[in-house]
C-alpha cells in the first residue's frame, strides 16, 4: 500500500486534505487562540448579550485531549477513529461544551504500523465539529487487511495519547481465533470501573458495549461510591454531554477505549430508564420526549467511535444496528432494541410505565403478534443477514435478557413476565428463534446486558415445552458496576426456568470470550470489590459452546 509521509493529506469521508483558510490547524489550543472566539460565541449562543457575562474558562495549560481516543467498527480496510476536544471537559456553560466556543477545528492525525509511531502509514486532517461538541469521527479506509495500527491526533503543541486499532482479515478468509470481551451497565455512582481495566489487561481484539454505558439518573436511594458531577438527571444536550465526559475521564474506561476497538450498542439509560421508542416511562408527551431522545442520541454520537456515514443523528433518529464480519469465523449483529420497539405491554398504571410484571390473565397485549422489540425494518434486516451469513459463529449482541424468565409470585402462585426484556415481546422472540432454526444459522449465540447478573441460558424453540430443542445459546454479562438484583429472589424462580444453566447476581465484572472455529469459551470474570478502584479480578466460571451444539456446558 502507498505510504504517505507525515503531514501528507489524504481524503477520506469526513477528512479534509487541506485546512480551510481560517481553520486553526497548527495552532496550539491555548487560552489566547480561543479567547476572541469564546467571548463572541458565548454571548451569541447563550443569548446573554446585555445580561451577566459568564466567566470564561481559563484554557492555559489544559489538555484538549482530556477525554482520550477511541477506535471502532474495524473492517477489512479501515475503522473509525474518535476523539473530542475538551480542555474543560465538565464546563457547565451550555454555550461552551468542553470549554470551547470556537467553530470547527482542524486536527492532524497520524496512523502508524508500530506502537512508537515511527513508521507512519497515513496522515491527514480531521475536523473536530463544533456542532458536535468538537468531536472527531474519522472514517479511515484503504488500509491493508489483517493488521494492527496505532494512531494519534495532534493540535498545535498538544498531542493525544496513542491508540491502537486493527483491520480485519477479508470476509470469508480463514481466521483461527478472535478474543473479545462484552460489557454492560457501568453506573459511575455504584462503583469503580476496575472491570474495564482488567478487560484491557487481557488485550482483547474487540470490546462489545451492550448498553447502559452511562446512567442518566442520580442515585438517591441506594449507597453510592462516587457521584455524578452535576447532581442532576441528564435530560438535555449539555447534561448528557457532561455525563459522557465524566465517564470518559475515568482512567480505566479511557484506557480500554485507547487500546481496544469497540462495537457499540445502547440500552435504555443512555436516554431514560425503560424508555421505548417515543414512550417515556414517566408518561411524558411523546413529542417532548422525542426532543430529549434527540439530545441523548446526539451526545451518544458525540462520544462514540461511530461512522458518520451511517450514524450521524437526524433529530431523534440514529441508525445504530449493523453487522460486522471477521474472516470466516464470526459475524456480529449489533442490535438496537430501544429505538424501534413497541411500547411496553399494558403500560397504563402510574407505577407501570416502563418495565413491570404482567400476568396473562390481566394483560393480553404482551402476546400480541404485531408487537416487536426490534421494529419491522430491523427484524427484516436481521433475519435477512442471518440467513445469508457464511460465518462459522453468529453473535447477536443486544441489550436485554432474551430467555424467558417465569417469575412465580409466592403464595398466589401465578407466573408473571417482565415487560421490558424480550419476555415483554414473546412474539418477536418466537419469530427470531423460529428463523434461527428454519434457516439453520450456524452457531447462533446471543450476548446480552441490562440485568446486572451473569446468566448462561439455553434458548429454546418453545420455552413452555421442556422437550423443545435448544436452538441458540445466550450469555448475559453481569454489570461493570451497577448494583445487581436480589440473588435469593431470582434463585427462587429458577425451578420454573430449567433452561437457565447458570445465574449469579452478586458479582460485578464482564465476560471474556475466546472464539475458534470449533469452540466458543466464555469466561465469567468477577471483581473482588467494586468499591475498590484497585479491585482484583478472577474467573468465576467458564462455559464452552461446541460448534454445532447449541447450549453451553461448564468448561
Ligand atoms: Fe443497567
Ligand atoms: Ca437497561
Coordinates of N, CA, C and O in Angstrom, one line a residue, residues 6-65:
X6 N 4.6 11.8 6.8 CA 3.9 12.6 7.8 C 3.5 14.0 7.3 O 4.2 14.6 6.6
X7 N 2.2 14.3 7.5 CA 1.8 15.6 7.0 C 1.1 15.5 5.6 O 0.5 16.5 5.2
X8 N 1.3 14.4 4.9 CA 0.6 14.3 3.7 C -0.9 14.0 3.8 O -1.3 13.2 4.6
X9 N -1.7 14.8 3.2 CA -3.1 14.7 3.4 C -3.7 13.7 2.4 O -3.3 13.6 1.3
X10 N -4.7 13.0 2.9 CA -5.5 12.0 2.1 C -6.9 12.2 2.4 O -7.3 12.3 3.6
X11 N -7.7 12.2 1.4 CA -9.2 12.5 1.6 C -9.9 11.2 1.9 O -9.8 10.2 1.2
X12 N -10.6 11.2 3.0 CA -11.4 10.0 3.4 C -12.7 10.5 4.1 O -12.6 10.8 5.3
X13 N -13.8 10.4 3.5 CA -15.0 10.8 4.2 C -15.0 12.1 4.8 O -14.8 13.1 4.1
X14 N -15.0 12.1 6.1 CA -15.1 13.4 6.9 C -13.8 14.1 6.9 O -13.7 15.2 7.4
X15 N -12.8 13.5 6.3 CA -11.4 14.1 6.4 C -11.3 15.2 5.3 O -11.7 15.0 4.2
X16 N -10.7 16.3 5.7 CA -10.4 17.2 4.6 C -8.9 17.2 4.5 O -8.1 17.2 5.4
X17 N -8.4 17.2 3.2 CA -7.0 17.1 3.0 C -6.3 18.4 3.2 O -5.1 18.5 3.5
X18 N -7.0 19.5 3.0 CA -6.4 20.8 3.2 C -7.3 21.6 4.2 O -8.5 21.6 4.0
X19 N -6.7 22.2 5.2 CA -7.5 23.0 6.1 C -8.1 24.2 5.4 O -7.5 24.8 4.4
X20 N -9.3 24.6 5.8 CA -9.9 25.8 5.3 C -9.0 27.0 5.6 O -8.3 26.9 6.6
X21 N -9.2 28.1 4.9 CA -8.3 29.2 5.0 C -8.1 29.7 6.5 O -7.1 30.0 6.9
X22 N -9.3 29.7 7.2 CA -9.2 30.3 8.5 C -9.2 29.3 9.6 O -9.4 29.6 10.8
X23 N -9.0 28.0 9.3 CA -9.0 27.0 10.3 C -7.8 27.1 11.2 O -6.8 27.7 10.9
X24 N -8.0 26.5 12.4 CA -6.9 26.7 13.4 C -5.9 25.6 13.4 O -5.2 25.4 14.4
X25 N -5.8 25.0 12.3 CA -4.8 23.9 12.2 C -3.4 24.5 12.5 O -3.0 25.5 12.0
X26 N -2.7 23.7 13.3 CA -1.3 24.1 13.6 C -1.2 25.1 14.7 O -0.1 25.5 15.1
X27 N -2.3 25.5 15.2 CA -2.3 26.5 16.4 C -2.6 25.8 17.7 O -3.4 24.9 17.7
X28 N -1.8 26.1 18.7 CA -2.0 25.5 20.0 C -3.3 25.8 20.5 O -3.9 26.9 20.3
X29 N -3.9 24.8 21.3 CA -5.2 25.1 21.9 C -4.9 25.8 23.2 O -4.8 25.3 24.3
X30 N -4.6 27.1 23.1 CA -4.2 27.9 24.3 C -5.4 28.9 24.6 O -6.2 29.1 23.7
X31 N -5.3 29.4 25.7 CA -6.3 30.4 26.0 C -6.3 31.5 25.0 O -7.4 32.0 24.5
X32 N -5.1 31.9 24.5 CA -5.0 33.0 23.6 C -5.8 32.7 22.3 O -6.5 33.5 21.7
X33 N -5.5 31.5 21.8 CA -6.1 31.2 20.4 C -7.7 31.1 20.5 O -8.3 31.1 19.5
X34 N -8.2 30.9 21.7 CA -9.7 30.8 21.8 C -10.4 32.0 22.3 O -11.6 32.1 22.3
X35 N -9.6 32.9 22.9 CA -10.3 34.0 23.7 C -11.3 34.8 22.8 O -12.4 35.0 23.2
X36 N -10.8 35.2 21.6 CA -11.7 36.0 20.8 C -13.0 35.3 20.5 O -14.1 35.8 20.7
X37 N -12.8 34.1 20.0 CA -14.0 33.2 19.7 C -14.9 33.0 20.8 O -16.1 33.0 20.7
X38 N -14.3 32.8 22.0 CA -15.1 32.4 23.1 C -16.1 33.6 23.5 O -17.3 33.4 23.6
X39 N -15.5 34.8 23.6 CA -16.4 35.9 24.1 C -17.5 36.1 23.2 O -18.7 36.1 23.6
X40 N -17.3 36.2 21.9 CA -18.3 36.4 20.9 C -19.3 35.2 20.9 O -20.5 35.4 21.0
X41 N -18.7 34.0 20.8 CA -19.5 32.8 20.7 C -20.4 32.6 21.9 O -21.6 32.3 21.7
X42 N -19.9 32.8 23.1 CA -20.7 32.6 24.3 C -21.9 33.5 24.3 O -23.0 33.1 24.7
X43 N -21.6 34.7 24.0 CA -22.7 35.7 24.0 C -23.8 35.4 23.0 O -25.0 35.4 23.4
X44 N -23.4 35.1 21.8 CA -24.3 34.8 20.8 C -25.1 33.5 21.1 O -26.3 33.5 21.1
X45 N -24.4 32.4 21.5 CA -25.0 31.1 21.6 C -25.9 31.1 22.8 O -26.9 30.4 22.9
X46 N -25.6 31.8 23.9 CA -26.4 31.7 25.1 C -27.4 32.9 25.1 O -28.3 32.9 26.1
X47 N -27.4 33.8 24.2 CA -28.4 34.8 24.1 C -28.2 35.8 25.3 O -29.2 36.3 25.8
X48 N -27.0 35.9 25.8 CA -26.8 36.6 27.1 C -26.4 38.0 26.9 O -26.0 38.7 27.8
X49 N -26.3 38.5 25.6 CA -25.9 39.9 25.3 C -26.7 40.8 26.2 O -27.9 40.8 26.2
X50 N -26.0 41.7 26.9 CA -26.7 42.6 27.8 C -27.0 42.1 29.2 O -27.3 42.8 30.1
X51 N -26.8 40.8 29.4 CA -27.0 40.2 30.7 C -25.6 39.9 31.3 O -24.6 40.3 30.8
X52 N -25.6 39.2 32.4 CA -24.4 38.9 33.1 C -23.5 38.0 32.1 O -24.0 37.1 31.5
X53 N -22.3 38.3 32.0 CA -21.4 37.6 31.1 C -20.8 36.4 31.9 O -20.3 36.6 33.0
X54 N -21.0 35.2 31.3 CA -20.5 34.0 32.1 C -19.0 34.1 32.1 O -18.3 34.6 31.2
X55 N -18.4 33.5 33.2 CA -17.0 33.5 33.4 C -16.3 32.7 32.3 O -16.8 31.6 32.0
X56 N -15.3 33.2 31.8 CA -14.6 32.5 30.7 C -13.7 31.3 31.3 O -13.1 31.5 32.4
X57 N -13.7 30.2 30.6 CA -12.7 29.2 31.1 C -11.3 29.6 30.8 O -11.0 30.1 29.8
X58 N -10.4 29.3 31.8 CA -9.0 29.5 31.5 C -8.4 28.2 31.0 O -8.3 27.2 31.6
X59 N -8.1 28.3 29.7 CA -7.7 27.1 29.0 C -6.1 26.9 29.0 O -5.6 25.9 28.5
X60 N -5.4 27.8 29.6 CA -4.0 27.8 29.6 C -3.5 26.5 30.3 O -3.9 26.2 31.4
X61 N -2.7 25.7 29.6 CA -2.1 24.5 30.2 C -3.1 23.4 30.2 O -2.7 22.3 30.8
X62 N -4.3 23.5 29.8 CA -5.3 22.4 29.8 C -5.1 21.5 28.6 O -4.8 21.9 27.5
X63 N -5.3 20.2 28.9 CA -5.2 19.2 27.8 C -6.4 19.1 27.0 O -7.5 18.7 27.5
X64 N -6.4 19.5 25.7 CA -7.6 19.4 24.9 C -8.0 18.0 24.6 O -9.2 17.7 24.3
X65 N -7.1 17.0 24.8 CA -7.4 15.6 24.6 C -7.7 14.9 25.9 O -7.4 13.7 26.1

